[in-house]
Tab-separated table of C-alpha atoms in Angstrom:
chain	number	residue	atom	x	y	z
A	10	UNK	CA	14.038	15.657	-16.331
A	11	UNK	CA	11.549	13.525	-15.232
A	12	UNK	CA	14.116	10.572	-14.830
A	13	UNK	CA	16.661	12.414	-13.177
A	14	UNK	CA	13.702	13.409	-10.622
A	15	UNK	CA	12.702	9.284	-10.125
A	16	UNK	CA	16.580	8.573	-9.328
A	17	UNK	CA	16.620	11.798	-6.401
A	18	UNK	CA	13.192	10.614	-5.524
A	19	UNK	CA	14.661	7.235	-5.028
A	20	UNK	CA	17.482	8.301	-3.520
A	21	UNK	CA	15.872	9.983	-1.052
A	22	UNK	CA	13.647	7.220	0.046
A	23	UNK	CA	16.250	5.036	0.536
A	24	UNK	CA	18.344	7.880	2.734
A	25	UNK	CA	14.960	8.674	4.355
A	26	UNK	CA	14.825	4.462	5.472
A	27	UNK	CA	18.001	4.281	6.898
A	28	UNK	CA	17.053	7.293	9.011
A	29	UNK	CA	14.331	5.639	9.817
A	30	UNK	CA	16.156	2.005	10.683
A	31	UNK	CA	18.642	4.363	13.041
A	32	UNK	CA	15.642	5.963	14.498
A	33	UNK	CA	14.285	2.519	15.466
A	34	UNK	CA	17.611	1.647	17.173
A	35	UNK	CA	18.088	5.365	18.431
A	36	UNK	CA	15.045	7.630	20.152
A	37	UNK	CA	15.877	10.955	18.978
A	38	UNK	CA	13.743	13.689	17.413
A	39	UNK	CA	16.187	15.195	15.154
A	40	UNK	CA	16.793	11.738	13.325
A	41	UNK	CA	12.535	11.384	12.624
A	42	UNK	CA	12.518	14.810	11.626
A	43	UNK	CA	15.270	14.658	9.301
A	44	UNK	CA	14.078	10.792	8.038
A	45	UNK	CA	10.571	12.722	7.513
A	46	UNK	CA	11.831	15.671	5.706
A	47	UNK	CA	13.866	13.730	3.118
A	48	UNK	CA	10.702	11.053	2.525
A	49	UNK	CA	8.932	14.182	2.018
A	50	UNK	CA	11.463	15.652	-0.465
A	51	UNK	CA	11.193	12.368	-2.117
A	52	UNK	CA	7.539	12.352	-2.333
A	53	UNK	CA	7.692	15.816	-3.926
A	54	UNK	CA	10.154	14.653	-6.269
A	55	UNK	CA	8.485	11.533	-7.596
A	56	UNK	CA	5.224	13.624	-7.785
A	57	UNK	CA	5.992	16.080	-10.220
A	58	UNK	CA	7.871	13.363	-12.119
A	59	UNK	CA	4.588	11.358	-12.340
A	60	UNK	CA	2.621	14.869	-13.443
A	61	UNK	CA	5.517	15.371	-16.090
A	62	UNK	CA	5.195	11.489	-17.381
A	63	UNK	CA	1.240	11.545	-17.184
A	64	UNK	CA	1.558	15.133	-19.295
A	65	UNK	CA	3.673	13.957	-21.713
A	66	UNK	CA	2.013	10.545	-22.181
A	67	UNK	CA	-1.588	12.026	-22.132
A	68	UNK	CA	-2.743	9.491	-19.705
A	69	UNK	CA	-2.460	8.589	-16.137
A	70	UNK	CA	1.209	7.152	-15.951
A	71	UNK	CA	0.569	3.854	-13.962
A	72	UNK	CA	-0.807	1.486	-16.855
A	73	UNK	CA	2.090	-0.639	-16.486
A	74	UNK	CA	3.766	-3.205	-14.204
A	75	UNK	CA	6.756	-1.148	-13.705
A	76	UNK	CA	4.797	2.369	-13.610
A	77	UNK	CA	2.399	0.693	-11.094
A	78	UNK	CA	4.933	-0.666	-8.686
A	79	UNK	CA	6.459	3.049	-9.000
A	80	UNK	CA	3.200	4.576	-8.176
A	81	UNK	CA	2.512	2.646	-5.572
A	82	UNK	CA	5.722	3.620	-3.729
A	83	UNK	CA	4.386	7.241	-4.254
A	84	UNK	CA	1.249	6.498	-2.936
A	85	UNK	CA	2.373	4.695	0.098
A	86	UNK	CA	4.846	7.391	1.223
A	87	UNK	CA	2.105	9.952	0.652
A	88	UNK	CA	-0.382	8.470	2.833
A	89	UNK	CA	2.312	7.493	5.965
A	90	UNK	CA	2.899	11.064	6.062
A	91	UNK	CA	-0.704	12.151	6.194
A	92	UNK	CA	-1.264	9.615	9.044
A	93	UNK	CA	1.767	10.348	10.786
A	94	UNK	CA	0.252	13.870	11.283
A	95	UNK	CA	-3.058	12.325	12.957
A	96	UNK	CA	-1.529	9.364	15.153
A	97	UNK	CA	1.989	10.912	15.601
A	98	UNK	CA	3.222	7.276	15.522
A	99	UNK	CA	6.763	7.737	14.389
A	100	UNK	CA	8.108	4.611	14.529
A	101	UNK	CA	5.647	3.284	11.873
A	102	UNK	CA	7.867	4.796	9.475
A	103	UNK	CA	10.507	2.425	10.158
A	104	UNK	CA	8.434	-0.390	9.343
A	105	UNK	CA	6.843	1.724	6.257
A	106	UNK	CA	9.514	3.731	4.469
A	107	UNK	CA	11.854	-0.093	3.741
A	108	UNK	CA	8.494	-1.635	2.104
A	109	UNK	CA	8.402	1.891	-0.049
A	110	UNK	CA	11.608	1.503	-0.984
A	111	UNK	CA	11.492	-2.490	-1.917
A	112	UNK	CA	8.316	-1.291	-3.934
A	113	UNK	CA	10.903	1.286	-5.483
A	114	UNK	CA	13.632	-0.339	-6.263
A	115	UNK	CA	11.642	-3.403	-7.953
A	116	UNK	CA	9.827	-1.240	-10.332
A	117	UNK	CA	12.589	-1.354	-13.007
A	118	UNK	CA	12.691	-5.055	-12.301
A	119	UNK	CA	9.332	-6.635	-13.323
A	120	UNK	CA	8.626	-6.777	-16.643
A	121	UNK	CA	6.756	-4.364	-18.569
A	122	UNK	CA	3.076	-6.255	-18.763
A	123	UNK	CA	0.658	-2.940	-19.340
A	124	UNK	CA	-3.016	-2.466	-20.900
A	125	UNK	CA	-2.698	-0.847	-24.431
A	126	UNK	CA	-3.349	2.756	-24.322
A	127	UNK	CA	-5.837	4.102	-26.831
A	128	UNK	CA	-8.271	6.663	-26.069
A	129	UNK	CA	-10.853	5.157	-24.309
A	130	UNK	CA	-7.846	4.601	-21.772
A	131	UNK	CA	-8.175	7.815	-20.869
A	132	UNK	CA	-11.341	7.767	-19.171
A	133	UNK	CA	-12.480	9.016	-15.674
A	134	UNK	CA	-13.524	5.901	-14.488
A	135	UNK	CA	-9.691	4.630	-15.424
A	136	UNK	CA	-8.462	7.355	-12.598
A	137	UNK	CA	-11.243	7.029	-10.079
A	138	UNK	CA	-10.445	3.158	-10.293
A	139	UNK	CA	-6.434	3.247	-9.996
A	140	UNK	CA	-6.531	6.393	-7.373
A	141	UNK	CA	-9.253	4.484	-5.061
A	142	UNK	CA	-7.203	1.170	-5.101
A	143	UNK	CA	-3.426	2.386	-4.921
A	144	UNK	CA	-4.965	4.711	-1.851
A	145	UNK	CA	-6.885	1.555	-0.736
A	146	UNK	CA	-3.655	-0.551	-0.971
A	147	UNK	CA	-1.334	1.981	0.874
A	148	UNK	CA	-3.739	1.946	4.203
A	149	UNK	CA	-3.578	-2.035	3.893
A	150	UNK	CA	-0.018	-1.627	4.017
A	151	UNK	CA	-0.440	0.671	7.387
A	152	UNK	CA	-2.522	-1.777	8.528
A	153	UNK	CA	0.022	-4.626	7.595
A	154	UNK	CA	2.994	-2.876	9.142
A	155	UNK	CA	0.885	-2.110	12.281
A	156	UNK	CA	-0.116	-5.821	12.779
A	157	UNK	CA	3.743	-6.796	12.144
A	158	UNK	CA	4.050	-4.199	14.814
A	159	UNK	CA	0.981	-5.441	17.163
A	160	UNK	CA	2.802	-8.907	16.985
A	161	UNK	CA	6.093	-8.082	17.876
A	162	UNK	CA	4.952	-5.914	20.725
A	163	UNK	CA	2.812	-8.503	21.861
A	164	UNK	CA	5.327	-11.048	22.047
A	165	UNK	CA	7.497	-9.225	24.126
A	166	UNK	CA	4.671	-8.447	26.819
A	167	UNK	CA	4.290	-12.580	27.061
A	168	UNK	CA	7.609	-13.438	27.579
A	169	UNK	CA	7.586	-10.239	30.025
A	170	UNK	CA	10.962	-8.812	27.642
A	171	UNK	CA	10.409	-5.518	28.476
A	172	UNK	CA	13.552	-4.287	26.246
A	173	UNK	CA	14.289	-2.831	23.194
A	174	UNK	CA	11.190	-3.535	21.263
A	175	UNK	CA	8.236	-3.065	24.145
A	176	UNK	CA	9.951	0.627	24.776
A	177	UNK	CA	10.250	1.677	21.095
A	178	UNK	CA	7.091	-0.180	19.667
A	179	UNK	CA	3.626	1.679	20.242
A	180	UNK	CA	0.967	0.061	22.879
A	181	UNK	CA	-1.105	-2.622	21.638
A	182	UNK	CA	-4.111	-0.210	21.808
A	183	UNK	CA	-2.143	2.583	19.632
A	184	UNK	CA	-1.449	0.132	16.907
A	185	UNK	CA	-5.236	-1.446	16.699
A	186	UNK	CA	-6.519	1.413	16.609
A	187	UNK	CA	-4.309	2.601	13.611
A	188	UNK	CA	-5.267	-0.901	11.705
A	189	UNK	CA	-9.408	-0.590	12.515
A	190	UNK	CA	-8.829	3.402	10.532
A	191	UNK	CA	-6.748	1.666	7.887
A	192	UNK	CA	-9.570	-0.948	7.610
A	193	UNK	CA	-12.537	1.577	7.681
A	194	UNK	CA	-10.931	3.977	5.914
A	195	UNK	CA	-9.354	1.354	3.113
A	196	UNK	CA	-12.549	-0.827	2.426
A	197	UNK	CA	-14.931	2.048	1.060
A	198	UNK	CA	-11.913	3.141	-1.465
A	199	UNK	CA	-11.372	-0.183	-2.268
A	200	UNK	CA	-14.718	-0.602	-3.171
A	201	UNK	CA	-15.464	2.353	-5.056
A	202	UNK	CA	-11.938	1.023	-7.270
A	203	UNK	CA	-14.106	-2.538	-7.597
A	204	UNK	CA	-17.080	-0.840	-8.792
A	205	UNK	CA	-15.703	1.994	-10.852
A	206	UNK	CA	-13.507	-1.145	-12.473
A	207	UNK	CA	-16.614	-2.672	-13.392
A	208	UNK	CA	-18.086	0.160	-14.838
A	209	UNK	CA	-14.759	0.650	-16.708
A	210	UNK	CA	-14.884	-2.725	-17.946
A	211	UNK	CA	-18.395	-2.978	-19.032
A	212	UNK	CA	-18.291	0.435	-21.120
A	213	UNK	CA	-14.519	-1.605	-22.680
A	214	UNK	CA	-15.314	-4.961	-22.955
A	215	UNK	CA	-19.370	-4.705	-22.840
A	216	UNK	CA	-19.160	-6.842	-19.585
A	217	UNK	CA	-18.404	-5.819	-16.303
A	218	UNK	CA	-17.311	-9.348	-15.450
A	219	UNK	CA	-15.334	-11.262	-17.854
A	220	UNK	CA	-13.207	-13.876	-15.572
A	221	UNK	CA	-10.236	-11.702	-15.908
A	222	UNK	CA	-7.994	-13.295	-13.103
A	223	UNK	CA	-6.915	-10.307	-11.569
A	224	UNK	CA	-10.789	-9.549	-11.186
A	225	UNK	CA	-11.425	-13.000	-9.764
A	226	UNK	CA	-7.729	-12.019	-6.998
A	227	UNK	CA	-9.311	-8.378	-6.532
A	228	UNK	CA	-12.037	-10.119	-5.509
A	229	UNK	CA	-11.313	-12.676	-3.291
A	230	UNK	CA	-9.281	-10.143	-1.228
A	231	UNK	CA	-12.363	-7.630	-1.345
A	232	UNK	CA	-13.747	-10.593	0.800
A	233	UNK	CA	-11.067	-11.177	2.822
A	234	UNK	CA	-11.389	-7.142	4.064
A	235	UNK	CA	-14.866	-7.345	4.211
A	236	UNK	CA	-14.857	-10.698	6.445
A	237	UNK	CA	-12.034	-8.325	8.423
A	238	UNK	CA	-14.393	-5.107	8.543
A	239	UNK	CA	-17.431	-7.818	9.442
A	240	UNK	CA	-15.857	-9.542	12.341
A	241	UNK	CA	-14.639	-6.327	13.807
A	242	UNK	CA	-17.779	-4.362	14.030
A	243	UNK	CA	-20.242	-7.250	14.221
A	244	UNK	CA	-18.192	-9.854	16.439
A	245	UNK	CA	-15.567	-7.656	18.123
A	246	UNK	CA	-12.308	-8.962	16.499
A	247	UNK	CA	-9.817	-6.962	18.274
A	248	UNK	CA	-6.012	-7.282	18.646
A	249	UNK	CA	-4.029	-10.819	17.441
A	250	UNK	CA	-6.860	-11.911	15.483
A	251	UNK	CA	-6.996	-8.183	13.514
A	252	UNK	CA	-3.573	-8.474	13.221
A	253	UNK	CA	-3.048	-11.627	11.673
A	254	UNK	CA	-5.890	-10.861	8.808
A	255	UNK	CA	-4.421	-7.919	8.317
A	256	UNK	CA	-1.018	-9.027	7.371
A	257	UNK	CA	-3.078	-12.156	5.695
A	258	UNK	CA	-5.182	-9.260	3.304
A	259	UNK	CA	-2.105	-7.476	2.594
A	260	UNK	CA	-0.292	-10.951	1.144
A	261	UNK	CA	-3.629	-10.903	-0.814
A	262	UNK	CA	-3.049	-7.900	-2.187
A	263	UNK	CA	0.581	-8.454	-3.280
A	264	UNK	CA	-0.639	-11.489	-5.226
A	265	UNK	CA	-3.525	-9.568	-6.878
A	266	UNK	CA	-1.060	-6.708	-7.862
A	267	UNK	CA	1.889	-8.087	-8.608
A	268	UNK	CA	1.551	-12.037	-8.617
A	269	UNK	CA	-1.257	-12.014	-11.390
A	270	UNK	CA	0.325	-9.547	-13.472
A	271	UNK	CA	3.601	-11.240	-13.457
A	272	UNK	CA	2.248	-15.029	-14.070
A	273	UNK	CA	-1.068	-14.742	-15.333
A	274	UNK	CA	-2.478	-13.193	-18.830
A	275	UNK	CA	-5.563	-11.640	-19.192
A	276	UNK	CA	-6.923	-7.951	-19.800
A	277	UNK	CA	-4.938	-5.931	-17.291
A	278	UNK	CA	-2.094	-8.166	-18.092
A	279	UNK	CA	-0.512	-7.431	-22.080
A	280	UNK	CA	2.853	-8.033	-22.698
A	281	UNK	CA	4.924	-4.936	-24.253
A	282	UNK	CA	8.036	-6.423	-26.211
């Protein structure tokens, strides 16, 4: 059952982002409400598939490559949703539901690299780590579609364009806004997933540090946020600059989760034949 509720899950997101691509073309509220209602359905779907797989296994179902990317689609419709209620910025879905999808359909696609899954797997610290990041991730990707968005928008108000894009796309104060939440809101979680991953480690491996290179990635990108989060409250950083780290710390994060598991071996990162 649960399978059969993953394919109408994925179904639905991929129904739900064409709605979304027409709705970008097309100002009308019956095509975002529609577009919303099926990601919803989808979300729905693919949750109680990931409660059914997580029963059944015993263990938080996102250990692997393929789970992960899975979960991560999850997670990222989940949390548009939720911010679509507070900013009511529509059109972010149409920038948001396509990456969910790509995360989607890929899943199957990547090998299955996973960490083995004996009881000590099962720990607290395993699903305070992997909820804080995946939630941490999904507001970088706001913040990445938003500064994709900030760019655009910005490019038409140079070259004075004022078409398609400027009326559809949000102001540029609407869409720095929504990446300075996405920053404050994504760097705590993202930290609490470092440290609870260190605290993981260390009660696994009797180190909480042991040159793992998706520890060294995770890392690097914690300072790339943190350098983000720093020049924004400390110096300022508004608008282009924001923008262009944010889209910069999202690549980061792509490389940590998918670019080290895929190339690189080490403890998050066992082959399953």
């Amino acid at each position: 059952m649960e399978t059969v509720f993953l394919i109408l899950a994925t179904i639905a997101y991929c129904v739900g982002a064409i709605g979304y691509v027409i709705y970008l073309v097309r100002d009308q509220d019956a095509i975002h409400r529609v577009s919303s209602g099926i990601l919803l359905a989808g979300a729905t779907l693919q949750g109680l598939a990931l409660i059914m797989r997580s029963i059944s296994m015993g263990r938080l179902a996102v250990t692997n490559s393929q789970e992960a990317l899975s979960f991560f689609a999850w997670v990222l419709v989940v949390v548009y949703l939720v911010v679509q209620t507070r900013f009511h910025l529509r059109i972010l879905g149409s920038f948001v539901s396509p990456l969910a999808v790509l995360f989607m359909l890929g899943s199957p696609l990547v090998p299955a690299r996973m960490i083995p899954t004996s009881g000590i797997f099962q720990s607290v610290w395993v699903v305070v780590h992997v909820s804080a990041l995946f939630l941490a991730n999904a507001l970088f990707a706001l913040a990445f579609s938003a500064g994709i968005m900030y760019l655009l928008q910005e490019r038409t108000i140079k070259r004075k364009n004022f078409g398609f894009l400027y009326l559809r796309l949000p102001s540029l104060e609407s869409l720095d806004k929504l990446n300075y939440v996405c920053l404050v809101f994504g760097f705590p979680l993202m930290t609490l997933g470092l440290i609870t991953g260190f605290a993981y480690a260390g009660s696994v491996w009797k180190s909480p540090w042991n040159w793992d290179p998706k520890e060294i990635f995770a890392l690097i990108t914690w300072f790339i946020y943190a350098i983000l989060l720093h020049e924004r409250l400390a110096v300022g950083w508004r608008g282009r600059r924001a923008a262009w780290l944010a889209i910069f710390g999202f690549s980061a994060v792509l490389v940590t989760f998918l670019g080290v598991n895929l190339v690189l071996q080490g403890h998050h990162t066992v082959f399953v034949r």
